[in-house]
Short mmCIF file of C-alpha atoms in Angstrom, two decimals:
data_model
loop_
_atom_site.label_atom_id
_atom_site.label_comp_id
_atom_site.label_asym_id
_atom_site.label_seq_id
_atom_site.Cartn_x
_atom_site.Cartn_y
_atom_site.Cartn_z
CA MET A 1 0.02 -0.37 -0.17
CA GLU A 2 0.78 3.37 -0.84
CA GLU A 3 2.27 5.33 2.08
CA GLN A 4 -0.03 8.22 3.08
CA PRO A 5 1.48 11.93 2.45
CA ARG A 6 1.92 13.21 6.58
CA ASP A 7 0.98 16.77 5.66
CA ALA A 8 -1.00 17.51 8.63
CA GLU A 9 1.55 15.93 11.04
CA ASN A 10 4.46 18.25 9.17
CA THR A 11 2.73 21.21 9.57
CA THR A 12 1.56 20.81 13.16
CA ARG A 13 4.85 19.59 14.09
CA ALA A 14 6.46 22.31 12.80
CA PHE A 15 3.79 25.22 14.13
CA PHE A 16 4.63 23.69 17.70
CA LYS A 17 8.19 23.80 17.07
CA GLU A 18 8.60 27.56 16.60
CA TYR A 19 5.47 28.03 19.14
CA MET A 20 7.20 25.97 22.34
CA VAL A 21 10.78 25.17 21.37
CA ASN A 22 12.06 28.63 19.39
CA ARG A 23 9.02 30.78 20.89
CA ASN A 24 9.32 32.74 17.83
CA VAL A 25 6.14 34.79 17.07
CA GLU A 26 6.78 35.56 13.81
CA ALA A 27 7.54 32.18 12.60
CA THR A 28 4.68 30.94 14.79
CA LEU A 29 2.04 33.36 12.55
CA ASP A 30 3.63 31.91 9.35
CA TRP A 31 2.09 28.14 10.23
CA LEU A 32 -1.31 29.70 10.17
CA MET A 33 -4.23 30.25 8.12
CA ASP A 34 -5.22 34.14 8.83
CA ASP A 35 -8.85 33.23 9.61
CA VAL A 36 -7.24 30.13 12.63
CA GLN A 37 -9.76 29.01 14.72
CA TRP A 38 -8.52 27.82 18.35
CA ILE A 39 -11.71 26.21 19.58
CA GLY A 40 -12.32 25.39 23.58
CA THR A 41 -13.14 22.47 25.48
CA GLY A 42 -16.37 24.66 27.25
CA LYS A 43 -19.42 25.20 26.07
CA GLY A 44 -18.50 27.65 23.80
CA GLU A 45 -16.26 28.02 20.85
CA TYR A 46 -13.96 31.08 19.82
CA SER A 47 -12.92 31.75 17.05
CA CYS A 48 -9.60 33.98 17.23
CA GLY A 49 -8.02 34.93 13.83
CA LYS A 50 -4.66 35.60 13.13
CA GLU A 51 -4.47 39.30 14.95
CA GLN A 52 -6.04 37.99 18.05
CA VAL A 53 -3.62 35.25 17.95
CA LEU A 54 -0.37 37.68 17.79
CA LYS A 55 -1.82 39.63 20.44
CA ALA A 56 -1.99 36.46 22.75
CA LEU A 57 1.31 35.63 21.59
CA ASP A 58 3.38 38.77 22.44
CA GLN A 59 1.42 38.81 25.79
CA GLU A 60 2.62 35.44 26.52
CA PHE A 61 6.05 35.64 25.15
CA SER A 62 6.77 38.73 27.17
CA LEU A 63 5.66 36.80 30.16
CA ASP A 64 7.56 33.39 29.53
CA PRO A 65 10.13 33.92 26.60
CA ASP A 66 11.71 30.42 27.66
CA ALA A 67 11.55 27.42 25.83
CA TYR A 68 9.77 24.41 26.33
CA GLN A 69 10.80 20.63 25.38
CA ILE A 70 7.91 18.77 23.46
CA ILE A 71 7.24 14.86 22.61
CA TRP A 72 4.79 13.45 20.41
CA GLU A 73 3.18 9.97 20.98
CA ASP A 74 0.34 8.25 19.04
CA ILE A 75 0.00 10.73 15.98
CA LYS A 76 -2.72 9.51 13.54
CA GLU A 77 -3.72 11.54 10.47
CA SER A 78 -6.88 11.31 8.35
CA ARG A 79 -7.02 13.08 4.70
CA LEU A 80 -10.14 14.09 4.01
CA THR A 81 -9.33 15.38 0.45
CA SER A 82 -6.26 16.33 -1.19
CA ASP A 83 -5.64 19.78 0.39
CA CYS A 84 -7.28 19.25 3.07
CA ALA A 85 -5.65 16.49 6.47
CA VAL A 86 -6.76 16.07 9.99
CA MET A 87 -3.85 15.22 12.80
CA GLN A 88 -4.54 13.98 16.28
CA GLY A 89 -2.03 12.99 18.80
CA ARG A 90 -0.74 13.33 22.32
CA LEU A 91 1.71 15.88 23.16
CA THR A 92 3.79 16.31 26.39
CA VAL A 93 5.24 19.65 26.95
CA VAL A 94 7.90 19.45 29.57
CA ARG A 95 9.56 22.81 31.29
CA ILE A 96 12.67 22.81 33.18
CA LEU A 97 12.45 24.81 35.94
CA SER A 98 15.14 26.86 37.88
CA ASP A 99 15.76 24.30 40.98
CA GLY A 100 16.04 21.59 38.29
CA LYS A 101 13.25 19.75 38.15
CA ASN A 102 10.89 18.92 35.52
CA PHE A 103 7.30 20.48 34.89
CA ALA A 104 5.05 18.42 32.36
CA MET A 105 1.61 18.11 31.33
CA GLY A 106 0.16 15.79 28.68
CA VAL A 107 -2.00 17.72 26.29
CA ARG A 108 -4.73 16.02 23.15
CA VAL A 109 -3.90 17.88 20.06
CA THR A 110 -6.28 17.98 17.28
CA SER A 111 -5.24 19.97 13.96
CA THR A 112 -6.88 20.69 10.43
CA CYS A 113 -4.73 21.91 7.86
CA VAL A 114 -5.57 23.13 4.58
CA ARG A 115 -3.20 23.48 1.17
CA THR A 116 -2.31 26.98 0.36
CA ALA A 117 -0.33 28.33 -2.35
CA LYS A 118 2.95 28.38 0.30
CA GLY A 119 2.18 25.11 1.31
CA PHE A 120 -0.12 23.16 4.13
CA LYS A 121 -0.83 26.04 6.35
CA VAL A 122 -3.13 25.30 10.05
CA ALA A 123 -6.82 26.44 9.79
CA SER A 124 -7.44 24.79 13.49
CA ILE A 125 -6.45 23.58 16.84
CA HIS A 126 -8.37 21.91 19.55
CA ALA A 127 -5.83 21.31 22.81
CA SER A 128 -6.93 19.68 25.35
CA VAL A 129 -5.91 18.11 28.91
CA PRO A 130 -7.87 15.61 30.77
CA ALA A 131 -11.16 16.74 32.45
CA ASP A 132 -10.14 17.25 35.88
CA PHE A 133 -7.79 19.71 34.96
CA GLN A 134 -9.28 21.67 32.23
CA GLU A 135 -11.24 24.59 33.23
CA GLU A 136 -14.78 25.53 31.05
CA GLY A 137 -13.70 28.01 28.30
CA GLU A 138 -9.80 27.34 28.23
CA PHE A 139 -8.23 26.52 24.73
CA PHE A 140 -4.14 25.71 24.45
CA PRO A 141 -2.29 27.22 24.93
CA LEU A 142 -4.05 29.56 27.72
CA SER A 143 -4.48 26.46 30.22
CA PHE A 144 -1.33 25.12 30.01
CA ALA A 145 0.81 28.87 30.16
CA GLU A 146 -1.33 29.30 33.39
CA SER A 147 -1.18 25.62 34.72
CA VAL A 148 3.09 26.37 34.15
CA SER A 149 2.43 30.19 36.07
CA GLU A 150 0.53 28.20 38.61
CA GLU A 151 3.47 25.83 39.06
CA TYR A 152 5.98 28.68 39.39
CA ALA A 153 3.97 30.43 41.93
CA ARG A 154 3.93 27.26 44.20
CA ARG A 155 7.43 26.83 43.75
CA MET A 156 8.28 30.17 44.45
CA GLY A 157 5.76 30.03 47.22
CA ARG A 158 7.98 26.96 49.24
CA SER A 159 11.39 29.11 47.91
CA ALA A 160 9.70 32.43 49.73
CA LEU A 161 8.76 30.16 52.83
CA GLU A 162 12.33 28.60 52.74
CA LEU A 163 13.97 31.92 52.44
CA LEU A 164 12.06 33.07 55.42
CA GLY A 165 13.06 30.52 57.35
CA LYS A 166 16.77 30.87 56.40
CA THR A 167 16.25 34.60 58.18
CA ILE A 168 14.62 33.40 61.11
CA PRO A 169 16.20 31.65 64.10
CA GLY A 170 13.71 28.25 64.15
CA GLY A 171 11.33 27.36 61.42
CA MET A 172 8.09 25.86 60.11
CA LEU A 173 5.82 23.29 61.41
CA GLY A 174 2.89 21.87 59.91
CA THR A 175 0.36 19.94 62.17
CA TYR A 176 -2.74 18.18 61.64
CA PHE A 177 -5.65 19.88 63.85
CA GLU A 178 -6.53 17.26 65.91
CA PRO A 179 -5.04 16.13 69.69
CA GLY A 180 -1.68 15.85 70.17
CA PHE A 181 -1.34 17.96 66.69
CA PRO A 182 -0.12 15.20 64.32
CA LEU A 183 3.00 15.81 62.53
CA TYR A 184 2.06 17.07 59.29
CA TYR A 185 5.09 18.77 58.24
CA VAL A 186 8.70 19.89 59.64
CA ASN A 187 11.31 22.02 57.69
CA ASP A 188 15.25 21.20 57.79
CA ARG A 189 15.81 24.64 59.71
CA MET A 190 13.05 23.30 62.62
CA LEU A 191 15.04 20.09 62.82
CA ASP A 192 18.10 21.98 63.08
CA CYS A 193 16.80 24.13 65.59
CA LEU A 194 15.72 21.69 67.69
CA GLY A 195 18.80 18.98 67.17
CA TYR A 196 16.56 16.21 65.35
CA THR A 197 16.92 14.34 61.78
CA TYR A 198 13.67 13.92 60.83
CA GLU A 199 13.38 10.41 62.01
CA GLU A 200 14.42 11.05 65.32
CA PHE A 201 11.93 13.68 65.69
CA SER A 202 9.01 11.36 64.34
CA GLN A 203 10.12 8.70 66.82
CA ASP A 204 10.60 10.85 69.72
CA SER A 205 7.46 12.61 69.69
CA GLN A 206 5.67 9.62 68.56
CA GLY A 207 4.36 11.48 65.39
CA MET A 208 2.46 13.93 67.79
CA VAL A 209 4.20 17.78 68.17
CA GLY A 210 2.11 18.33 71.30
CA ASN A 211 4.67 15.43 73.31
CA CYS A 212 7.39 17.91 72.57
CA ILE A 213 5.51 20.98 73.91
CA HIS A 214 6.64 21.67 77.86
CA PRO A 215 3.61 20.14 79.89
CA GLN A 216 2.87 23.12 81.58
CA ASP A 217 2.18 24.41 78.23
CA ARG A 218 0.23 22.26 76.50
CA GLU A 219 -3.39 23.36 77.51
CA ARG A 220 -2.47 26.98 77.09
CA VAL A 221 -1.01 26.38 73.63
CA TYR A 222 -4.02 23.67 72.97
CA GLY A 223 -6.75 26.47 73.76
CA VAL A 224 -5.05 29.36 71.80
CA VAL A 225 -5.14 27.39 68.46
CA ARG A 226 -8.46 26.01 69.29
CA ASP A 227 -10.16 29.57 69.60
CA ALA A 228 -8.40 30.96 66.58
CA PHE A 229 -9.68 28.01 64.47
CA GLY A 230 -13.71 29.01 65.36
CA LYS A 231 -12.77 32.96 65.02
CA VAL A 232 -10.13 34.57 63.87
CA ARG A 233 -7.94 31.82 61.87
CA ASP A 234 -4.78 33.35 62.50
CA TYR A 235 -3.20 32.79 65.96
CA GLY A 236 0.04 33.67 68.19
CA VAL A 237 0.89 31.90 71.02
CA ARG A 238 4.65 31.66 72.95
CA TYR A 239 5.62 28.22 74.54
CA ARG A 240 8.41 25.85 75.45
CA ILE A 241 9.14 22.93 73.12
CA ARG A 242 11.61 20.19 73.58
CA LYS A 243 14.81 19.66 71.82
CA LYS A 244 16.72 16.54 71.66
CA ASN A 245 19.16 17.00 74.28
CA GLY A 246 16.62 17.13 76.49
CA ARG A 247 16.56 21.00 77.32
CA TYR A 248 13.34 23.04 76.32
CA ILE A 249 13.59 26.64 74.26
CA HIS A 250 11.30 29.25 74.33
CA VAL A 251 9.19 29.72 71.03
CA TYR A 252 7.01 32.01 69.52
CA GLU A 253 4.48 30.36 67.05
CA THR A 254 2.46 32.36 64.57
CA GLY A 255 0.39 30.36 62.07
CA ASN A 256 -3.22 29.98 60.47
CA PHE A 257 -5.21 27.45 59.03
CA ALA A 258 -5.36 25.09 55.45
CA GLN A 259 -6.63 21.90 54.53
CA ALA A 260 -4.55 19.23 53.44
CA GLU A 261 -4.77 16.91 50.21
CA ASP A 262 -7.26 14.43 52.03
CA GLY A 263 -9.41 17.07 53.64
CA ARG A 264 -8.34 17.38 57.12
CA ASP A 265 -7.61 20.45 59.14
CA ILE A 266 -4.24 21.64 59.27
CA CYS A 267 -2.21 24.00 61.30
CA LEU A 268 0.63 25.84 59.16
CA SER A 269 3.17 28.04 60.86
CA VAL A 270 6.45 29.92 61.63
CA VAL A 271 8.34 29.10 64.76
CA ARG A 272 10.67 31.79 65.86
CA ASP A 273 13.35 30.43 68.64
CA ILE A 274 12.92 33.61 71.27
CA SER A 275 14.93 31.85 74.35
CA ALA A 276 17.69 34.57 73.76
CA GLU A 277 15.19 37.22 74.24
CA VAL A 278 13.31 35.67 76.85
CA GLU A 279 16.62 35.33 78.78
CA ALA A 280 16.97 39.07 78.21
CA GLU A 281 13.99 39.75 79.22
CA GLU A 282 14.28 37.73 82.61
CA ARG A 283 17.85 39.26 83.11
CA LEU A 284 16.01 42.77 83.16
CA LYS A 285 13.57 42.03 85.18
CA GLN A 286 16.28 40.98 88.01
CA GLU A 287 17.87 44.14 87.39
CA ASN A 288 14.40 45.88 87.93
CA ARG A 289 13.85 43.96 90.83
CA GLU A 290 17.41 44.42 92.43
CA LYS A 291 16.84 47.98 91.54
CA GLU A 292 13.32 47.97 93.12
CA ARG A 293 15.32 46.44 96.53
CA GLN A 294 17.89 48.84 96.52
CA ALA A 295 15.34 51.80 95.87
CA SER A 296 13.44 50.45 98.64
CA ARG A 297 16.66 50.18 101.32
CA TYR A 298 17.55 53.75 100.15
CA ASP A 299 13.80 54.88 100.96
CA GLN A 300 14.21 53.07 104.12
CA LEU A 301 17.47 55.12 105.09
CA PHE A 302 15.92 58.32 103.60
CA GLN A 303 13.07 57.81 106.14
CA SER A 304 14.86 57.07 108.98
CA VAL A 305 17.69 58.95 109.20
CA LEU A 306 17.42 61.75 112.41
CA CYS A 307 18.05 64.76 110.00
CA GLY A 308 15.44 66.47 107.80
CA ILE A 309 16.24 65.39 103.72
CA MET A 310 14.71 67.85 101.18
CA GLN A 311 14.96 68.22 97.29
CA TRP A 312 13.36 71.05 95.88
CA LYS A 313 12.68 72.99 92.14
CA PRO A 314 12.42 76.47 92.41
CA LEU A 315 9.59 77.76 90.04
CA ASP A 316 10.75 81.62 90.47
CA ARG A 317 12.32 83.42 93.31
CA GLU A 318 9.38 83.31 95.43
CA ARG A 319 7.65 79.92 94.53
CA VAL A 320 9.11 76.15 94.95
CA VAL A 321 7.76 72.77 94.46
CA PHE A 322 9.29 69.69 96.42
CA LYS A 323 10.45 66.62 94.60
CA ASN A 324 11.22 64.68 97.38
CA ALA A 325 11.15 65.50 101.16
CA ASN A 326 11.59 62.93 104.60
CA ARG A 327 9.20 62.23 107.26
CA GLU A 328 11.65 64.27 108.99
CA SER A 329 11.87 67.10 106.99
CA ILE A 330 8.01 67.16 106.81
CA ARG A 331 7.65 66.66 110.53
CA ILE A 332 10.35 69.92 111.15
CA LEU A 333 7.82 72.23 108.91
CA GLY A 334 4.85 70.51 111.03
CA TYR A 335 3.08 68.85 108.78
CA GLU A 336 1.70 65.59 108.18
CA PRO A 337 3.31 63.55 105.08
CA GLU A 338 -0.45 63.70 103.53
CA GLU A 339 -1.55 67.30 103.83
CA PHE A 340 2.17 68.58 102.35
CA TRP A 341 2.34 66.18 99.43
CA SER A 342 -1.09 67.55 98.48
CA HIS A 343 -0.04 71.11 98.64
CA GLY A 344 1.46 70.85 95.03
CA VAL A 345 3.04 74.66 94.87
CA TRP A 346 4.92 76.01 97.68
CA GLN A 347 5.44 79.99 98.65
CA TRP A 348 8.61 80.62 100.11
CA LYS A 349 7.03 82.80 102.66
CA GLU A 350 4.80 79.70 103.88
CA LEU A 351 8.51 78.12 104.41
CA ILE A 352 10.90 80.70 106.08
CA ALA A 353 10.16 82.78 109.16
CA GLU A 354 10.01 86.31 108.46
CA ALA A 355 12.75 87.42 110.28
CA ASP A 356 14.66 85.31 108.27
CA TYR A 357 13.19 85.66 105.00
CA GLN A 358 14.86 88.31 102.91
CA MET A 359 18.36 86.89 103.76
CA LYS A 360 17.84 83.43 102.71
CA LEU A 361 16.22 84.81 99.36
CA ASP A 362 19.11 86.86 99.05
CA GLN A 363 21.53 83.52 99.58
CA LEU A 364 19.52 81.55 97.17
CA ASP A 365 20.19 83.94 94.43
CA ASN A 366 23.64 83.07 94.63
CA LEU A 367 23.37 79.06 93.83
CA GLU A 368 23.20 78.82 89.77
CA LYS A 369 24.81 75.97 88.71
CA ALA A 370 25.63 72.11 89.74
CA GLY A 371 28.29 72.10 92.75
CA ASP A 372 27.20 75.37 94.21
CA SER A 373 26.60 74.88 98.03
CA MET A 374 25.90 76.75 101.29
CA ASN A 375 25.85 76.19 105.02
CA PHE A 376 22.97 77.36 106.82
CA GLN A 377 21.19 78.11 110.12
CA TYR A 378 18.01 79.97 109.95
CA ARG A 379 14.69 79.83 111.08
CA VAL A 380 11.70 77.75 108.82
CA ARG A 381 8.25 78.87 109.28
CA GLN A 382 5.57 75.91 110.39
CA LYS A 383 2.23 75.28 109.77
CA ASP A 384 1.26 76.58 112.94
CA GLY A 385 2.79 79.86 112.41
CA THR A 386 5.79 79.50 114.90
CA SER A 387 9.53 79.33 114.02
CA CYS A 388 12.03 76.41 114.43
CA TRP A 389 15.53 76.80 113.87
CA ILE A 390 17.54 74.40 111.71
CA LEU A 391 21.29 74.19 110.42
CA GLY A 392 22.30 72.26 107.61
CA LYS A 393 23.84 72.12 104.14
CA LEU A 394 22.19 73.09 100.82
CA GLU A 395 23.98 71.80 97.41
CA MET A 396 22.64 72.31 93.55
CA VAL A 397 22.89 68.74 92.10
CA GLU A 398 21.45 67.38 88.74
CA ASP A 399 18.78 64.33 89.23
CA GLY A 400 18.30 61.02 87.42
CA ASP A 401 17.08 63.12 84.29
CA GLY A 402 19.48 66.14 84.09
CA GLU A 403 17.80 68.51 85.73
CA LEU A 404 18.91 70.95 88.30
CA ILE A 405 17.62 70.71 91.81
CA ALA A 406 18.31 72.07 95.20
CA GLN A 407 19.28 69.41 97.88
CA SER A 408 19.10 70.52 101.78
CA VAL A 409 20.39 68.34 104.65
CA PHE A 410 19.22 69.93 107.90
CA LEU A 411 19.18 69.31 111.85
CA ASP A 412 16.39 70.61 114.28
CA ILE A 413 18.72 72.51 116.31
CA ASP A 414 15.69 74.46 117.65
CA ILE A 415 15.66 73.44 121.24
CA ARG A 416 19.27 74.22 121.53
CA LYS A 417 19.07 77.48 119.92
CA ARG A 418 16.30 78.43 122.69
CA THR A 419 18.57 76.91 125.15
CA GLU A 420 21.23 79.21 124.40
CA HIS A 421 18.86 82.16 124.44
CA GLN A 422 17.69 81.50 127.83
CA ASN A 423 21.08 81.21 128.90
CA GLN A 424 22.24 84.48 127.71
CA GLN A 425 19.36 86.49 129.09
CA LEU A 426 20.10 84.77 132.73
CA LYS A 427 23.39 86.26 132.27
#
């Protein structure tokens, strides 16, 4: 039997080579009729024409210029007339991705080719994928281009997660949202953080991530995740997890929910090792507790000494506000602590006996900067209007905030002064 011409096969092969392998727009169009039709597999049929094909190819090649590999199988050709033939076959399109792995998809192709003055050209193409993959109204090459894009997106997503995992102390963890948190996924970074291989982690945890969570933290973790599943979906929880050496580290887990391939609910999370932060927090707490103890001891000493101690800030020449004053200084002025502190801003006339008022103000005018000091002996004015002699020293200092204040330390010498006065009168 005389061998039949393979015009439809040769034309279709040449078309797909320029289109999928060489990615050449002009050479691809040269194999098409001006009124070429690309027919979808859904309810609608689409007659594209060469102008629409040109726009689609320009857009596709600009987004995806790289070459594919193509493999033909089971090609059959039917000769309708001497000028028209139909080819049917299975085409496998392969793309080698940047990670060295292959993405492949099988396509069923039916093409109709007709003879022109320049040889056979493609008049129509019907390309489809298996029913589970095909979407309504799609026609080749859009369905395949979208599939490759989706595969890229999935792999890029995984790459992005891995990159994220490399930037944080910790890793990524996936568990089924079921009692005990059965293990769904754990990445190498998380295993390295805990000191395990995958087999060791699976064996030690008995396949349950909950077994690695500190017993005192388990119920709280379960509660946080359970509440998030029914409400906000996203969650964050802090807990302790056991390493291979038996030590526990502090981690903070940020996660949300998805569904596994079998339909079971899963928790996907980023787990960050915060042990260094927790240790720093604990050190800070200890330092604060020590400061509080020191402050308490200082306050006890401050309040128990038998001399008056005051720190105050002048508002102007005649007004003053007190920042600190111990019980003895307040007693010398004749007040109870509550009424003294509730007074707020004081006038010097309320605190200095009238006989010594002007002299005292003149002395205060000479104190301008930190380190300036003076010894004093004068009469303060008490709450009931009587006077009381004091003896002490005043110095300008900077407080913890760097603010310039006056600090005075003094003794009650009123009894001594009055005794001296009486003795002078007796003489």
